[in-house]
Short mmCIF file of N, CA and C in Angstrom, two decimals:
data_model
loop_
_atom_site.label_atom_id
_atom_site.label_comp_id
_atom_site.label_asym_id
_atom_site.label_seq_id
_atom_site.Cartn_x
_atom_site.Cartn_y
_atom_site.Cartn_z
N MET Y 9 2.03 -26.65 -4.62
CA MET Y 9 1.41 -25.40 -4.23
C MET Y 9 1.85 -24.31 -5.20
N SER Y 10 0.94 -23.47 -5.56
CA SER Y 10 1.23 -22.35 -6.46
C SER Y 10 2.08 -21.31 -5.74
N TYR Y 11 2.94 -20.63 -6.47
CA TYR Y 11 3.72 -19.56 -5.86
C TYR Y 11 2.87 -18.35 -5.54
N ARG Y 12 1.61 -18.35 -5.98
CA ARG Y 12 0.74 -17.21 -5.74
C ARG Y 12 -0.12 -17.35 -4.48
N VAL Y 13 0.04 -18.46 -3.76
CA VAL Y 13 -0.66 -18.62 -2.49
C VAL Y 13 0.37 -19.04 -1.45
N ASN Y 14 0.08 -18.71 -0.18
CA ASN Y 14 1.02 -19.06 0.88
C ASN Y 14 0.71 -20.44 1.44
N ALA Y 15 1.34 -20.81 2.54
CA ALA Y 15 1.22 -22.15 3.10
C ALA Y 15 -0.20 -22.50 3.53
N ILE Y 16 -1.00 -21.49 3.88
CA ILE Y 16 -2.39 -21.77 4.29
C ILE Y 16 -3.38 -21.58 3.14
N GLY Y 17 -2.85 -21.38 1.94
CA GLY Y 17 -3.71 -21.25 0.76
C GLY Y 17 -4.26 -19.87 0.51
N ALA Y 18 -3.84 -18.89 1.31
CA ALA Y 18 -4.30 -17.50 1.12
C ALA Y 18 -3.44 -16.82 0.06
N PRO Y 19 -3.98 -15.80 -0.61
CA PRO Y 19 -3.18 -15.06 -1.59
C PRO Y 19 -1.93 -14.46 -0.93
N ILE Y 20 -0.87 -14.40 -1.68
CA ILE Y 20 0.41 -13.86 -1.21
C ILE Y 20 0.32 -12.35 -1.00
N THR Y 21 0.97 -11.89 0.07
CA THR Y 21 1.13 -10.46 0.32
C THR Y 21 2.62 -10.15 0.26
N LEU Y 22 3.00 -9.24 -0.64
CA LEU Y 22 4.38 -8.80 -0.78
C LEU Y 22 4.47 -7.34 -0.37
N VAL Y 23 5.53 -6.98 0.35
CA VAL Y 23 5.79 -5.59 0.70
C VAL Y 23 7.16 -5.24 0.14
N THR Y 24 7.23 -4.14 -0.61
CA THR Y 24 8.50 -3.68 -1.17
C THR Y 24 8.97 -2.46 -0.39
N ILE Y 25 10.16 -2.54 0.17
CA ILE Y 25 10.76 -1.45 0.95
C ILE Y 25 11.93 -0.90 0.14
N GLY Y 26 12.07 0.42 0.11
CA GLY Y 26 13.21 0.97 -0.61
C GLY Y 26 13.15 2.46 -0.77
N ASP Y 27 13.90 2.93 -1.75
CA ASP Y 27 14.02 4.35 -2.05
C ASP Y 27 13.22 4.66 -3.31
N SER Y 28 13.65 5.64 -4.09
CA SER Y 28 12.89 6.02 -5.29
C SER Y 28 12.90 4.91 -6.35
N ILE Y 29 13.90 4.05 -6.33
CA ILE Y 29 13.92 2.94 -7.29
C ILE Y 29 12.71 2.04 -7.05
N THR Y 30 12.38 1.85 -5.79
CA THR Y 30 11.19 1.07 -5.43
C THR Y 30 9.93 1.89 -5.67
N LEU Y 31 9.93 3.12 -5.20
CA LEU Y 31 8.76 4.00 -5.36
C LEU Y 31 8.33 4.08 -6.81
N PHE Y 32 9.27 4.40 -7.69
CA PHE Y 32 8.94 4.55 -9.11
C PHE Y 32 8.87 3.21 -9.84
N GLY Y 33 9.14 2.13 -9.12
CA GLY Y 33 8.98 0.80 -9.69
C GLY Y 33 7.54 0.45 -9.99
N SER Y 34 6.60 1.27 -9.52
CA SER Y 34 5.17 1.03 -9.78
C SER Y 34 4.68 1.73 -11.04
N ILE Y 35 5.55 2.45 -11.72
CA ILE Y 35 5.13 3.21 -12.90
C ILE Y 35 4.91 2.26 -14.07
N VAL Y 36 3.71 2.30 -14.60
CA VAL Y 36 3.32 1.41 -15.70
C VAL Y 36 4.12 1.70 -16.96
N ASP Y 37 4.26 2.98 -17.31
CA ASP Y 37 4.93 3.35 -18.56
C ASP Y 37 6.38 2.88 -18.63
N ASP Y 38 7.01 2.76 -17.48
CA ASP Y 38 8.40 2.32 -17.45
C ASP Y 38 8.52 0.81 -17.25
N SER Y 39 7.38 0.13 -17.18
CA SER Y 39 7.37 -1.31 -16.87
C SER Y 39 8.22 -1.58 -15.63
N GLY Y 40 7.94 -0.82 -14.58
CA GLY Y 40 8.71 -0.93 -13.35
C GLY Y 40 8.60 -2.30 -12.70
N TRP Y 41 9.60 -2.65 -11.92
CA TRP Y 41 9.67 -3.99 -11.34
C TRP Y 41 8.55 -4.23 -10.34
N VAL Y 42 8.14 -3.22 -9.59
CA VAL Y 42 7.03 -3.40 -8.65
C VAL Y 42 5.72 -3.56 -9.42
N TRP Y 43 5.57 -2.79 -10.48
CA TRP Y 43 4.38 -2.91 -11.32
C TRP Y 43 4.27 -4.31 -11.90
N MET Y 44 5.41 -4.89 -12.33
CA MET Y 44 5.38 -6.25 -12.88
C MET Y 44 4.95 -7.26 -11.82
N LEU Y 45 5.41 -7.08 -10.58
CA LEU Y 45 4.96 -7.96 -9.50
C LEU Y 45 3.45 -7.83 -9.30
N GLU Y 46 2.97 -6.57 -9.31
CA GLU Y 46 1.53 -6.34 -9.15
C GLU Y 46 0.74 -7.06 -10.23
N GLN Y 47 1.21 -7.01 -11.47
CA GLN Y 47 0.51 -7.66 -12.57
C GLN Y 47 0.54 -9.18 -12.42
N ASP Y 48 1.63 -9.70 -11.92
CA ASP Y 48 1.77 -11.14 -11.77
C ASP Y 48 0.88 -11.69 -10.66
N TYR Y 49 0.74 -10.94 -9.58
CA TYR Y 49 -0.01 -11.44 -8.43
C TYR Y 49 -1.47 -11.00 -8.41
N LYS Y 50 -1.85 -10.03 -9.21
CA LYS Y 50 -3.23 -9.54 -9.24
C LYS Y 50 -4.25 -10.62 -9.59
N PRO Y 51 -4.01 -11.48 -10.58
CA PRO Y 51 -5.02 -12.48 -10.95
C PRO Y 51 -5.41 -13.41 -9.80
N SER Y 52 -4.53 -13.63 -8.83
CA SER Y 52 -4.84 -14.52 -7.72
C SER Y 52 -5.22 -13.75 -6.46
N ASN Y 53 -5.56 -12.46 -6.64
CA ASN Y 53 -5.92 -11.58 -5.51
C ASN Y 53 -4.75 -11.34 -4.57
N GLY Y 54 -3.54 -11.58 -5.05
CA GLY Y 54 -2.36 -11.25 -4.26
C GLY Y 54 -2.25 -9.75 -4.10
N LYS Y 55 -1.48 -9.35 -3.11
CA LYS Y 55 -1.36 -7.93 -2.81
C LYS Y 55 0.12 -7.54 -2.79
N VAL Y 56 0.44 -6.46 -3.49
CA VAL Y 56 1.79 -5.90 -3.47
C VAL Y 56 1.69 -4.50 -2.89
N VAL Y 57 2.37 -4.28 -1.78
CA VAL Y 57 2.33 -2.99 -1.09
C VAL Y 57 3.67 -2.30 -1.32
N ASN Y 58 3.66 -1.16 -2.01
CA ASN Y 58 4.89 -0.43 -2.32
C ASN Y 58 5.17 0.57 -1.21
N ARG Y 59 6.30 0.36 -0.51
CA ARG Y 59 6.74 1.25 0.56
C ARG Y 59 8.03 1.98 0.17
N GLY Y 60 8.18 2.26 -1.11
CA GLY Y 60 9.35 3.03 -1.55
C GLY Y 60 9.18 4.50 -1.19
N ILE Y 61 10.25 5.10 -0.68
CA ILE Y 61 10.23 6.52 -0.32
C ILE Y 61 11.48 7.16 -0.94
N GLY Y 62 11.26 8.08 -1.87
CA GLY Y 62 12.35 8.72 -2.59
C GLY Y 62 13.33 9.41 -1.66
N GLY Y 63 14.62 9.20 -1.91
CA GLY Y 63 15.68 9.85 -1.15
C GLY Y 63 16.06 9.15 0.13
N TRP Y 64 15.33 8.13 0.51
CA TRP Y 64 15.61 7.47 1.78
C TRP Y 64 16.80 6.52 1.67
N THR Y 65 17.45 6.34 2.81
CA THR Y 65 18.61 5.47 2.94
C THR Y 65 18.30 4.41 4.00
N SER Y 66 19.23 3.50 4.19
CA SER Y 66 19.08 2.50 5.25
C SER Y 66 19.04 3.18 6.62
N ARG Y 67 19.73 4.30 6.76
CA ARG Y 67 19.74 5.03 8.04
C ARG Y 67 18.35 5.55 8.39
N ARG Y 68 17.61 5.98 7.40
CA ARG Y 68 16.24 6.47 7.64
C ARG Y 68 15.26 5.31 7.80
N TRP Y 69 15.47 4.26 7.02
CA TRP Y 69 14.53 3.14 7.05
C TRP Y 69 14.63 2.31 8.32
N ALA Y 70 15.83 2.07 8.83
CA ALA Y 70 16.00 1.16 9.98
C ALA Y 70 15.11 1.54 11.16
N PRO Y 71 15.11 2.79 11.63
CA PRO Y 71 14.22 3.12 12.76
C PRO Y 71 12.75 3.24 12.34
N HIS Y 72 12.50 3.53 11.09
CA HIS Y 72 11.12 3.72 10.61
C HIS Y 72 10.40 2.38 10.43
N LEU Y 73 11.15 1.33 10.19
CA LEU Y 73 10.54 0.04 9.88
C LEU Y 73 9.62 -0.44 11.00
N ALA Y 74 10.03 -0.27 12.26
CA ALA Y 74 9.19 -0.72 13.38
C ALA Y 74 7.83 -0.02 13.34
N HIS Y 75 7.81 1.27 13.04
CA HIS Y 75 6.55 2.01 12.93
C HIS Y 75 5.73 1.50 11.76
N ASP Y 76 6.39 1.27 10.64
CA ASP Y 76 5.70 0.80 9.44
C ASP Y 76 5.08 -0.58 9.67
N ILE Y 77 5.78 -1.43 10.41
CA ILE Y 77 5.29 -2.78 10.70
C ILE Y 77 4.00 -2.72 11.51
N LEU Y 78 3.88 -1.74 12.39
CA LEU Y 78 2.64 -1.62 13.17
C LEU Y 78 1.44 -1.48 12.26
N GLU Y 79 1.60 -0.76 11.15
CA GLU Y 79 0.51 -0.62 10.19
C GLU Y 79 0.18 -1.97 9.53
N TRP Y 80 1.20 -2.78 9.28
CA TRP Y 80 0.96 -4.09 8.67
C TRP Y 80 0.25 -5.01 9.63
N GLY Y 81 0.46 -4.79 10.95
CA GLY Y 81 -0.17 -5.64 11.96
C GLY Y 81 -1.68 -5.64 11.86
N GLY Y 82 -2.26 -4.57 11.33
CA GLY Y 82 -3.70 -4.50 11.17
C GLY Y 82 -4.20 -5.20 9.92
N ALA Y 83 -3.28 -5.68 9.11
CA ALA Y 83 -3.66 -6.37 7.87
C ALA Y 83 -4.23 -7.75 8.21
N PRO Y 84 -5.08 -8.29 7.33
CA PRO Y 84 -5.65 -9.61 7.59
C PRO Y 84 -4.60 -10.70 7.76
N THR Y 85 -3.53 -10.62 7.00
CA THR Y 85 -2.44 -11.59 7.13
C THR Y 85 -1.12 -10.84 7.07
N PRO Y 86 -0.10 -11.36 7.76
CA PRO Y 86 1.21 -10.71 7.68
C PRO Y 86 1.81 -10.90 6.29
N PRO Y 87 2.82 -10.10 5.95
CA PRO Y 87 3.43 -10.27 4.62
C PRO Y 87 4.11 -11.63 4.51
N ASP Y 88 4.04 -12.18 3.31
CA ASP Y 88 4.72 -13.45 3.03
C ASP Y 88 6.14 -13.20 2.54
N LEU Y 89 6.32 -12.06 1.89
CA LEU Y 89 7.63 -11.69 1.35
C LEU Y 89 7.80 -10.18 1.48
N VAL Y 90 8.97 -9.78 1.97
CA VAL Y 90 9.34 -8.36 2.01
C VAL Y 90 10.63 -8.22 1.22
N THR Y 91 10.63 -7.31 0.25
CA THR Y 91 11.86 -7.01 -0.48
C THR Y 91 12.46 -5.74 0.11
N ILE Y 92 13.77 -5.71 0.20
CA ILE Y 92 14.49 -4.51 0.65
C ILE Y 92 15.45 -4.12 -0.46
N CYS Y 93 15.18 -2.99 -1.09
CA CYS Y 93 16.00 -2.49 -2.19
C CYS Y 93 16.56 -1.13 -1.76
N LEU Y 94 17.70 -1.15 -1.10
CA LEU Y 94 18.34 0.07 -0.61
C LEU Y 94 19.82 0.03 -0.96
N GLY Y 95 20.43 1.19 -1.00
CA GLY Y 95 21.87 1.27 -1.22
C GLY Y 95 22.28 2.31 -2.23
N ALA Y 96 21.40 2.65 -3.17
CA ALA Y 96 21.76 3.65 -4.18
C ALA Y 96 22.03 5.00 -3.54
N ASN Y 97 21.20 5.39 -2.58
CA ASN Y 97 21.42 6.68 -1.90
C ASN Y 97 22.50 6.56 -0.83
N ASP Y 98 22.57 5.42 -0.15
CA ASP Y 98 23.60 5.21 0.86
C ASP Y 98 24.99 5.37 0.24
N ALA Y 99 25.13 4.93 -1.02
CA ALA Y 99 26.43 4.91 -1.70
C ALA Y 99 26.80 6.23 -2.37
N VAL Y 100 25.97 7.26 -2.21
CA VAL Y 100 26.32 8.56 -2.79
C VAL Y 100 27.69 8.98 -2.25
N LEU Y 101 28.52 9.52 -3.12
CA LEU Y 101 29.88 9.90 -2.71
C LEU Y 101 29.84 10.94 -1.60
N PRO Y 102 30.53 10.69 -0.48
CA PRO Y 102 30.42 11.58 0.67
C PRO Y 102 30.93 12.99 0.42
N ALA Y 103 31.97 13.15 -0.37
CA ALA Y 103 32.55 14.48 -0.60
C ALA Y 103 31.63 15.37 -1.43
N LEU Y 104 30.74 14.78 -2.20
CA LEU Y 104 29.89 15.56 -3.10
C LEU Y 104 28.42 15.52 -2.72
N ASP Y 105 28.12 15.09 -1.51
CA ASP Y 105 26.74 14.85 -1.11
C ASP Y 105 26.17 16.03 -0.33
N PRO Y 106 25.47 16.94 -1.01
CA PRO Y 106 24.94 18.11 -0.31
C PRO Y 106 23.80 17.78 0.64
N ASP Y 107 23.10 16.68 0.43
CA ASP Y 107 21.97 16.31 1.28
C ASP Y 107 22.36 15.33 2.39
N LEU Y 108 23.61 15.02 2.48
CA LEU Y 108 24.11 14.11 3.50
C LEU Y 108 23.41 12.76 3.48
N GLN Y 109 23.20 12.22 2.29
CA GLN Y 109 22.59 10.90 2.16
C GLN Y 109 23.59 9.78 2.41
N HIS Y 110 24.87 10.07 2.17
CA HIS Y 110 25.87 9.02 2.27
C HIS Y 110 25.81 8.32 3.63
N VAL Y 111 25.83 6.99 3.59
CA VAL Y 111 25.89 6.16 4.79
C VAL Y 111 27.09 5.23 4.60
N ASP Y 112 27.99 5.20 5.56
CA ASP Y 112 29.16 4.33 5.48
C ASP Y 112 28.71 2.89 5.26
N VAL Y 113 29.46 2.14 4.48
CA VAL Y 113 29.06 0.78 4.12
C VAL Y 113 28.88 -0.12 5.34
N HIS Y 114 29.67 0.09 6.40
CA HIS Y 114 29.53 -0.72 7.62
C HIS Y 114 28.21 -0.40 8.33
N GLU Y 115 27.87 0.88 8.39
CA GLU Y 115 26.58 1.26 8.98
C GLU Y 115 25.43 0.75 8.11
N TYR Y 116 25.60 0.82 6.80
CA TYR Y 116 24.59 0.32 5.86
C TYR Y 116 24.26 -1.14 6.15
N ILE Y 117 25.28 -1.97 6.31
CA ILE Y 117 25.07 -3.39 6.57
C ILE Y 117 24.44 -3.59 7.95
N ALA Y 118 24.89 -2.82 8.94
CA ALA Y 118 24.28 -2.93 10.28
C ALA Y 118 22.80 -2.56 10.22
N ASN Y 119 22.46 -1.52 9.45
CA ASN Y 119 21.06 -1.12 9.31
C ASN Y 119 20.23 -2.21 8.64
N LEU Y 120 20.76 -2.78 7.56
CA LEU Y 120 20.05 -3.86 6.87
C LEU Y 120 19.88 -5.07 7.77
N ASP Y 121 20.93 -5.42 8.50
CA ASP Y 121 20.87 -6.56 9.41
C ASP Y 121 19.79 -6.34 10.47
N GLN Y 122 19.73 -5.12 11.00
CA GLN Y 122 18.70 -4.76 11.98
C GLN Y 122 17.30 -4.91 11.38
N MET Y 123 17.13 -4.44 10.15
CA MET Y 123 15.83 -4.52 9.49
C MET Y 123 15.40 -5.97 9.26
N VAL Y 124 16.32 -6.78 8.77
CA VAL Y 124 16.01 -8.19 8.51
C VAL Y 124 15.68 -8.91 9.81
N ALA Y 125 16.47 -8.67 10.86
CA ALA Y 125 16.21 -9.30 12.15
C ALA Y 125 14.84 -8.89 12.69
N HIS Y 126 14.51 -7.62 12.55
CA HIS Y 126 13.21 -7.13 13.03
C HIS Y 126 12.06 -7.79 12.25
N LEU Y 127 12.21 -7.90 10.96
CA LEU Y 127 11.18 -8.56 10.15
C LEU Y 127 11.02 -10.02 10.55
N HIS Y 128 12.13 -10.74 10.73
CA HIS Y 128 12.06 -12.16 11.09
C HIS Y 128 11.48 -12.36 12.49
N SER Y 129 11.78 -11.45 13.42
CA SER Y 129 11.22 -11.61 14.77
C SER Y 129 9.74 -11.26 14.81
N THR Y 130 9.31 -10.33 13.98
CA THR Y 130 7.90 -9.93 13.96
C THR Y 130 7.05 -10.89 13.14
N PHE Y 131 7.58 -11.33 12.02
CA PHE Y 131 6.86 -12.23 11.10
C PHE Y 131 7.75 -13.45 10.82
N PRO Y 132 7.77 -14.44 11.72
CA PRO Y 132 8.70 -15.57 11.57
C PRO Y 132 8.60 -16.33 10.25
N SER Y 133 7.42 -16.38 9.66
CA SER Y 133 7.29 -17.14 8.40
C SER Y 133 7.56 -16.29 7.16
N CYS Y 134 7.81 -15.01 7.35
CA CYS Y 134 8.04 -14.09 6.24
C CYS Y 134 9.43 -14.30 5.64
N LYS Y 135 9.50 -14.32 4.33
CA LYS Y 135 10.78 -14.37 3.63
C LYS Y 135 11.22 -12.94 3.33
N VAL Y 136 12.52 -12.70 3.35
CA VAL Y 136 13.07 -11.39 3.05
C VAL Y 136 14.01 -11.54 1.86
N LEU Y 137 13.79 -10.72 0.86
CA LEU Y 137 14.63 -10.73 -0.35
C LEU Y 137 15.40 -9.41 -0.41
N LEU Y 138 16.72 -9.50 -0.36
CA LEU Y 138 17.57 -8.31 -0.46
C LEU Y 138 17.88 -8.06 -1.93
N ILE Y 139 17.63 -6.83 -2.38
CA ILE Y 139 17.88 -6.45 -3.77
C ILE Y 139 19.00 -5.41 -3.78
N THR Y 140 20.11 -5.75 -4.40
CA THR Y 140 21.27 -4.86 -4.39
C THR Y 140 21.01 -3.57 -5.17
N PRO Y 141 21.74 -2.51 -4.82
CA PRO Y 141 21.61 -1.29 -5.62
C PRO Y 141 22.11 -1.55 -7.04
N PRO Y 142 21.50 -0.91 -8.02
CA PRO Y 142 21.89 -1.15 -9.40
C PRO Y 142 23.25 -0.53 -9.74
N ALA Y 143 23.84 -1.04 -10.79
CA ALA Y 143 25.11 -0.49 -11.27
C ALA Y 143 24.90 0.95 -11.74
N VAL Y 144 25.98 1.70 -11.72
CA VAL Y 144 25.97 3.09 -12.17
C VAL Y 144 26.72 3.17 -13.50
N ASN Y 145 26.14 3.83 -14.47
CA ASN Y 145 26.80 4.06 -15.75
C ASN Y 145 27.67 5.30 -15.57
N ASN Y 146 28.96 5.10 -15.28
CA ASN Y 146 29.85 6.22 -14.99
C ASN Y 146 29.88 7.25 -16.12
N ALA Y 147 29.98 6.79 -17.36
CA ALA Y 147 30.08 7.72 -18.49
C ALA Y 147 28.84 8.61 -18.56
N LEU Y 148 27.68 8.02 -18.45
CA LEU Y 148 26.44 8.79 -18.52
C LEU Y 148 26.28 9.68 -17.29
N THR Y 149 26.63 9.16 -16.13
CA THR Y 149 26.50 9.93 -14.89
C THR Y 149 27.41 11.14 -14.90
N PHE Y 150 28.67 10.96 -15.28
CA PHE Y 150 29.61 12.08 -15.30
C PHE Y 150 29.26 13.08 -16.39
N GLU Y 151 28.73 12.60 -17.50
CA GLU Y 151 28.34 13.49 -18.60
C GLU Y 151 27.20 14.41 -18.19
N SER Y 152 26.27 13.90 -17.39
CA SER Y 152 25.11 14.71 -17.00
C SER Y 152 25.33 15.49 -15.70
N ALA Y 153 26.48 15.29 -15.05
CA ALA Y 153 26.75 15.97 -13.78
C ALA Y 153 27.00 17.46 -14.00
N GLN Y 154 26.71 18.22 -12.97
CA GLN Y 154 26.99 19.66 -13.02
C GLN Y 154 28.51 19.85 -12.98
N PRO Y 155 29.04 20.74 -13.82
CA PRO Y 155 30.49 20.91 -13.91
C PRO Y 155 31.16 21.26 -12.58
N THR Y 156 30.49 22.00 -11.73
CA THR Y 156 31.11 22.41 -10.47
C THR Y 156 30.95 21.36 -9.38
N ALA Y 157 29.94 20.52 -9.48
CA ALA Y 157 29.68 19.57 -8.41
C ALA Y 157 30.27 18.19 -8.66
N GLY Y 158 30.35 17.79 -9.89
CA GLY Y 158 30.77 16.42 -10.19
C GLY Y 158 29.61 15.47 -10.00
N SER Y 159 29.87 14.20 -10.20
CA SER Y 159 28.82 13.18 -10.07
C SER Y 159 28.67 12.76 -8.62
N LEU Y 160 27.44 12.48 -8.23
CA LEU Y 160 27.18 12.02 -6.87
C LEU Y 160 27.34 10.50 -6.75
N ARG Y 161 27.39 9.82 -7.88
CA ARG Y 161 27.44 8.36 -7.85
C ARG Y 161 28.58 7.85 -8.73
N GLU Y 162 29.14 6.72 -8.32
CA GLU Y 162 30.24 6.11 -9.05
C GLU Y 162 30.10 4.60 -8.91
N ASN Y 163 30.28 3.89 -9.98
CA ASN Y 163 30.02 2.46 -10.00
C ASN Y 163 30.84 1.67 -8.98
N ASN Y 164 32.12 1.99 -8.82
CA ASN Y 164 32.95 1.25 -7.86
C ASN Y 164 32.42 1.41 -6.44
N GLU Y 165 32.01 2.61 -6.08
CA GLU Y 165 31.46 2.86 -4.74
C GLU Y 165 30.16 2.07 -4.55
N THR Y 166 29.26 2.17 -5.51
CA THR Y 166 27.98 1.46 -5.41
C THR Y 166 28.21 -0.05 -5.39
N GLY Y 167 29.20 -0.51 -6.14
CA GLY Y 167 29.53 -1.93 -6.16
C GLY Y 167 29.93 -2.47 -4.80
N GLN Y 168 30.59 -1.64 -3.98
CA GLN Y 168 30.95 -2.06 -2.62
C GLN Y 168 29.70 -2.32 -1.78
N TYR Y 169 28.68 -1.50 -1.97
CA TYR Y 169 27.43 -1.66 -1.23
C TYR Y 169 26.68 -2.90 -1.71
N ALA Y 170 26.69 -3.12 -3.01
CA ALA Y 170 26.05 -4.32 -3.56
C ALA Y 170 26.74 -5.58 -3.04
N ALA Y 171 28.06 -5.59 -3.05
CA ALA Y 171 28.82 -6.75 -2.57
C ALA Y 171 28.57 -6.99 -1.08
N ALA Y 172 28.50 -5.92 -0.31
CA ALA Y 172 28.24 -6.05 1.12
C ALA Y 172 26.85 -6.63 1.37
N MET Y 173 25.87 -6.21 0.56
CA MET Y 173 24.51 -6.75 0.72
C MET Y 173 24.48 -8.23 0.36
N VAL Y 174 25.17 -8.61 -0.70
CA VAL Y 174 25.24 -10.03 -1.09
C VAL Y 174 25.85 -10.84 0.06
N ALA Y 175 26.93 -10.34 0.65
CA ALA Y 175 27.57 -11.05 1.76
C ALA Y 175 26.61 -11.19 2.94
N LEU Y 176 25.85 -10.16 3.23
CA LEU Y 176 24.86 -10.24 4.32
C LEU Y 176 23.81 -11.29 4.00
N GLY Y 177 23.36 -11.32 2.77
CA GLY Y 177 22.35 -12.29 2.36
C GLY Y 177 22.84 -13.73 2.42
N GLU Y 178 24.13 -13.93 2.30
CA GLU Y 178 24.69 -15.28 2.33
C GLU Y 178 24.88 -15.80 3.75
N CYS Y 179 24.76 -14.91 4.73
CA CYS Y 179 24.94 -15.33 6.14
C CYS Y 179 23.77 -16.15 6.63
#
């Protein structure tokens, strides 16, 4: 069976959930990761639905997912694959976070676990792919930070969120 069709032979439907990394992943000029998926699945009439929302965290997504799923329920077929790419905003340093995006790593994992469980209970045949937050270039981040505020992101902090997501995915 081709990876571009599901078990019943219908074109694959992918839904990407995340923050601005996902949202801007559809930008052609940047060869974004969501755009690449769209290009790969387009020839077989596959569908990629980008649900990236800039600035969002797992705390915002967890309760919103149930509402978002209701919209998918009207689709001809449920999603075959849902990607969850969250953690970059959750890992913002709490002391320097003016927008209060920071989410404690334990709450972050609980939110992700809730989201995955909800997806599996609603769409039993759907696969869920967890995508860790990307590494932070400390030198570049600190260089571009405002002198009075400091950097909002640090690689060691973000790495804790990535490791926690990997551990959740291995369960």
